[in-house]
Short mmCIF file of C-alpha atoms in Angstrom, two decimals:
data_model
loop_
_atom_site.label_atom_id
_atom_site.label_comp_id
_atom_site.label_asym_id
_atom_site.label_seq_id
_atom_site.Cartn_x
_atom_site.Cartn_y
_atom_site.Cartn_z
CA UNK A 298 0.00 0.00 0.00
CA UNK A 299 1.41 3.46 -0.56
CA UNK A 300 1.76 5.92 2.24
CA UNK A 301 -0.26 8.68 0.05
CA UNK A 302 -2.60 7.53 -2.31
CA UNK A 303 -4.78 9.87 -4.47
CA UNK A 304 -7.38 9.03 -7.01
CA UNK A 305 -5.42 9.74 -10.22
CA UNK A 306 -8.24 10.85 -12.40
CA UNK A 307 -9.19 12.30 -14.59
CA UNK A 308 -12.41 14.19 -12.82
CA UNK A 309 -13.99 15.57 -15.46
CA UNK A 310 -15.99 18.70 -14.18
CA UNK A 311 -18.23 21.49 -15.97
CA UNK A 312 -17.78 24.74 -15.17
CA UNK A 313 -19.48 26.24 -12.22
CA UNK A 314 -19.57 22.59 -10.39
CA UNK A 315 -18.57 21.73 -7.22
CA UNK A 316 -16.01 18.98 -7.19
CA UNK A 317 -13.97 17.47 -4.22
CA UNK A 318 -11.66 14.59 -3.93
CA UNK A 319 -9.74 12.44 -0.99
CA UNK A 320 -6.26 11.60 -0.26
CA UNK A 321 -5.69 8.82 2.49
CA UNK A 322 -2.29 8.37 4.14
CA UNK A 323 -0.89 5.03 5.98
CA UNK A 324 0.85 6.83 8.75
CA UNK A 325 -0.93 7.62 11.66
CA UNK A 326 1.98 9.74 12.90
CA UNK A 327 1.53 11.92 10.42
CA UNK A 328 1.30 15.59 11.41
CA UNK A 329 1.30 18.02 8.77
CA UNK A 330 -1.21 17.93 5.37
CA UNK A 331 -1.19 20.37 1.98
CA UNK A 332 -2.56 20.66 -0.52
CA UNK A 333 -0.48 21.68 -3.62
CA UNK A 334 -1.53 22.03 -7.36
CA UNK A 335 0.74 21.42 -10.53
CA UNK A 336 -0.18 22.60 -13.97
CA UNK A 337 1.31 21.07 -16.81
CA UNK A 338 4.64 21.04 -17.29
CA UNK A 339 5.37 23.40 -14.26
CA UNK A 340 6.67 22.79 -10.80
CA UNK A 341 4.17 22.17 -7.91
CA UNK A 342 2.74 25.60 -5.82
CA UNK A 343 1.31 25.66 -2.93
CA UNK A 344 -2.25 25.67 -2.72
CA UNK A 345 -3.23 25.46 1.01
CA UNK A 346 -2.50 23.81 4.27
CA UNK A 347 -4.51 21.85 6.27
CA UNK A 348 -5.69 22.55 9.45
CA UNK A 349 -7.06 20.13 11.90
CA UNK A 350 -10.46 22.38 12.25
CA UNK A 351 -10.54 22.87 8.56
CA UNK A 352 -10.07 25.83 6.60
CA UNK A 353 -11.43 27.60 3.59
CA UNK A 354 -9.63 29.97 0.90
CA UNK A 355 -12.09 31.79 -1.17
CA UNK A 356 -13.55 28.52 -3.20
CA UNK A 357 -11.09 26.43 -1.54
CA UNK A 358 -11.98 23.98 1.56
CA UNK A 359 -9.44 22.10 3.15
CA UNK A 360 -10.51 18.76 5.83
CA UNK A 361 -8.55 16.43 7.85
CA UNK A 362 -10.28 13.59 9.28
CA UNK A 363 -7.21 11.55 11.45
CA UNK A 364 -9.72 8.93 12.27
CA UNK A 365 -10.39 7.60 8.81
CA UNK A 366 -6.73 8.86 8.01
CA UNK A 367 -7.69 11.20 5.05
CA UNK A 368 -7.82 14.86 3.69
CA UNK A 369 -10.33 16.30 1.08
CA UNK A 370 -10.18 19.48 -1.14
CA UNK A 371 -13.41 20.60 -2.36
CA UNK A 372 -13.27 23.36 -4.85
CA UNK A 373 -17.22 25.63 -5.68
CA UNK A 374 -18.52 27.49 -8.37
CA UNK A 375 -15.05 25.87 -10.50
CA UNK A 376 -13.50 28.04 -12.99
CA UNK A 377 -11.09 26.67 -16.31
CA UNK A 378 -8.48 28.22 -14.40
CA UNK A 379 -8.82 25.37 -11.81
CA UNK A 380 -8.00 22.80 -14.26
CA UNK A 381 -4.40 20.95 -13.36
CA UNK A 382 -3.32 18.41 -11.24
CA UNK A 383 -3.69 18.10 -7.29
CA UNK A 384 -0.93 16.60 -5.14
CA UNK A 385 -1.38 16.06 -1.65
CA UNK A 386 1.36 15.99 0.61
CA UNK A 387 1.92 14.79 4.05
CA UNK A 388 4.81 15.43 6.81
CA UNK A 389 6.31 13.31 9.64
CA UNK A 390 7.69 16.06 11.66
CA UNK A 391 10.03 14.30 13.07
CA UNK A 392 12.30 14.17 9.88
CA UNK A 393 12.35 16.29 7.12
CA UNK A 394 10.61 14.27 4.37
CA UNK A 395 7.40 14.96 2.65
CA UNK A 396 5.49 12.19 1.00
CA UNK A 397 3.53 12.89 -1.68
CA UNK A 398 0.49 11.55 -3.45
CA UNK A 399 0.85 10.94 -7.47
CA UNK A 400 -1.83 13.58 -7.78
CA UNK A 401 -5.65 13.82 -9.17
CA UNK A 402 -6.19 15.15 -12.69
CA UNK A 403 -8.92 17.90 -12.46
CA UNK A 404 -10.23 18.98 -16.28
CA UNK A 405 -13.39 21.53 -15.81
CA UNK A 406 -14.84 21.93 -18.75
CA UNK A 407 -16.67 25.14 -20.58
CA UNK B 29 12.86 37.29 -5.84
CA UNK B 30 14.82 34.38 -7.41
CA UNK B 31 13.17 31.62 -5.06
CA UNK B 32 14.57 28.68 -6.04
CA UNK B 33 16.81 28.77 -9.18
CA UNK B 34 17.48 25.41 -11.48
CA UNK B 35 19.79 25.25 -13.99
CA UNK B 36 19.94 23.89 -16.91
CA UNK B 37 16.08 24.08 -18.07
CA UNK B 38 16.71 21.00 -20.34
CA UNK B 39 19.35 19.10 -21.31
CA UNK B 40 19.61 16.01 -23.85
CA UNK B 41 22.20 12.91 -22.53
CA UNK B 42 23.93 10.21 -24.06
CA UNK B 43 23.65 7.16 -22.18
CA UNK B 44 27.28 6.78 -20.10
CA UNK B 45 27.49 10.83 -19.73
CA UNK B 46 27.80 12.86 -16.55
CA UNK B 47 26.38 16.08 -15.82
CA UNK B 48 25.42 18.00 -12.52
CA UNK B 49 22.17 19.66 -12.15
CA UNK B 50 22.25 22.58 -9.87
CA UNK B 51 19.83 24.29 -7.62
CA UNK B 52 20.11 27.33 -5.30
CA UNK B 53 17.73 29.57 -3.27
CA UNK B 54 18.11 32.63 -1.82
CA UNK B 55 15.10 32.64 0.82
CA UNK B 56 17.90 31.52 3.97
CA UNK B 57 16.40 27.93 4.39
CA UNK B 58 17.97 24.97 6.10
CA UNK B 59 16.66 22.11 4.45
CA UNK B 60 16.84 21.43 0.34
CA UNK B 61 15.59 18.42 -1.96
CA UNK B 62 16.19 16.71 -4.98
CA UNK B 63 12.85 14.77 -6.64
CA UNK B 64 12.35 13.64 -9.94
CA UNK B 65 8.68 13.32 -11.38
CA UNK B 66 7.72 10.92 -14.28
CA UNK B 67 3.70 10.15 -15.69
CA UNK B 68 2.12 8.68 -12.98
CA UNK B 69 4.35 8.23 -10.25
CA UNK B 70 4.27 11.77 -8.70
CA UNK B 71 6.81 13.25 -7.22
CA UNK B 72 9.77 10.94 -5.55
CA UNK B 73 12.73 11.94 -3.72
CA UNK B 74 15.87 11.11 -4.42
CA UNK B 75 18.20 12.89 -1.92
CA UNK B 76 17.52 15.71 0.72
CA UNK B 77 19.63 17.95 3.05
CA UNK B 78 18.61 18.87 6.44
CA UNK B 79 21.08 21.08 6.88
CA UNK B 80 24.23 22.30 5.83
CA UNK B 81 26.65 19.88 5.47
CA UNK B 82 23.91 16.89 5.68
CA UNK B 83 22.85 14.65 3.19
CA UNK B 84 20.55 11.73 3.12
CA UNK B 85 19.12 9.34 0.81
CA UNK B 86 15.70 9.50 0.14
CA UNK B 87 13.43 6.84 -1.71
CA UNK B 88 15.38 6.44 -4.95
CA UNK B 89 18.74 7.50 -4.72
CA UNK B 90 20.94 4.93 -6.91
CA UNK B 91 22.54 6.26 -9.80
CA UNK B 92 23.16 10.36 -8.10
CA UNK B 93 25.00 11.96 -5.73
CA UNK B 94 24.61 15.07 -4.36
CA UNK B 95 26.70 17.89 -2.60
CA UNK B 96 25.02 20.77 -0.24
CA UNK B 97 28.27 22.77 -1.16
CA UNK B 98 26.57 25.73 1.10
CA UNK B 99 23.77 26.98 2.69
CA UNK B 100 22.35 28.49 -0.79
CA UNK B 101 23.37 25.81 -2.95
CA UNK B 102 22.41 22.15 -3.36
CA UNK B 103 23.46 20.09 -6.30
CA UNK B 104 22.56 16.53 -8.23
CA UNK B 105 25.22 14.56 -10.14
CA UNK B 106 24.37 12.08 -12.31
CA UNK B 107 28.03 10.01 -13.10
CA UNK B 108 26.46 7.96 -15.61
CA UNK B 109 23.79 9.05 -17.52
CA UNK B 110 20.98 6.20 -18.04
CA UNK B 111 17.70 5.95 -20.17
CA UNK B 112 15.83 5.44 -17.05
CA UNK B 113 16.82 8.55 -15.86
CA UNK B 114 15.28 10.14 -18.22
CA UNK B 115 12.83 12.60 -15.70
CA UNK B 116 11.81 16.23 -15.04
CA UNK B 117 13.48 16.98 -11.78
CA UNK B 118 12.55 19.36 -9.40
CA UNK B 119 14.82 20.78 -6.82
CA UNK B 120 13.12 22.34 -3.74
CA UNK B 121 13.50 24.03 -0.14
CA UNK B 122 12.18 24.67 2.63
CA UNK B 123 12.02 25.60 6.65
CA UNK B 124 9.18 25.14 8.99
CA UNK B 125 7.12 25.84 6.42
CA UNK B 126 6.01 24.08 3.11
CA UNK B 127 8.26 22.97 0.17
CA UNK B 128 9.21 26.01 -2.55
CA UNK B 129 10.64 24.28 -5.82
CA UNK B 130 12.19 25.29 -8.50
CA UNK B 131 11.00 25.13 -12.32
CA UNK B 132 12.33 21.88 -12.98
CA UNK B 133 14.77 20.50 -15.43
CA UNK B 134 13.86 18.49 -17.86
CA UNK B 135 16.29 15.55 -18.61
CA UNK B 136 16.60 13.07 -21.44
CA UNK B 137 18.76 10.34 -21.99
CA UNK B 138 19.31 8.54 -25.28
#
């Protein structure tokens, strides 16, 4: 099983939906979650952290649920823009690696 | 702001070559990576740096070395140049914060 697994897509989403997908991780000593985005071709940016509570950025909402050992991004009201590949990402503080998912393939469509 | 600076962009092998792929950022972190990303695997990590003057594998390291020749600078040597290292690599830092990459150099070996 891998640590980080993601649904690899590709979610195929008309504009204006809401769409949200899951990323589950192994570890249960896992202590810090994100949520970065990759367009094609490009290098990975930041998209948002993940709190325990939850958080929201604009369209953006970010859950952790440590019992079930997964996060979720759920993007409203989706834009073109939005199109491009999600990568979750998940830290063992106690070393300085991040393990990342292979990332879900988001295509929102006119 | 530079961020985190690759060089080269691209650059075409032949199998048996060496080359060294260098990365350095200017934003005063401690800790530094070396991934490479191919279709479908995400992002894996080859080698990372803590620290100045600290290396350690990461989950594919065979076939590089690296140097953290200072605190700015963190570099990936490939001795010997083969097919299946054919990759876009992305070099990235960071503190207590999440990873900042760089733009990735794109790799090919015939």
């Amino acid at each position: 099983r891998k640590e980080v697994e993601q649904d690899p897509g590709p979610f195929n989403v008309p504009e204006g939906a809401t769409v949200a997908f899951n990323c589950t991780y192994s570890n249960s000593a896992s202590q810090s979650f994100f949520w970065y985005r990759q367009d094609c071709r490009k290098e990975p940016k930041l998209l948002m952290s993940v709190y325990s509570s939850g958080n929201e950025d604009g369209r953006f909402t970010a859950q952790l649920n440590r019992a079930s050992q997964y996060i979720s991004l759920l993007i409203r009201d989706s834009k073109l823009s939005d199109s491009a590949t999600y990568l979750c990402v998940v830290t063992l503080d106690s070393n300085y690696q991040l393990i990342w998912g292979a990332g879900t393939k988001l295509i929102i469509k006119p | 702001n530079a961020g985190v600076t690759q060089t080269p962009k691209f650059q075409v092998l032949k199998t048996g070559q060496s080359m060294t792929l260098q990365c350095a950022q200017d934003m005063n972190h401690n800790s530094m990576y070396w991934y490479r990303q191919d279709p479908g695997m995400g992002l894996r990590l080859i080698y990372y740096s803590a620290s100045e003057g600290t290396t350690d594998k990461g989950e594919v390291p065979n076939g590089y070395n690296v140097s953290r020749l200072n605190k700015r600078e963190f570099s990936l040597r490939l001795e010997s140049a083969a097919p299946s290292q054919t990759s876009v690599y992305f070099c990235a830092s960071r503190d207590n914060q999440p990873q900042h990459f760089g733009d990735g150099t794109r790799l090919s070996i015939l």
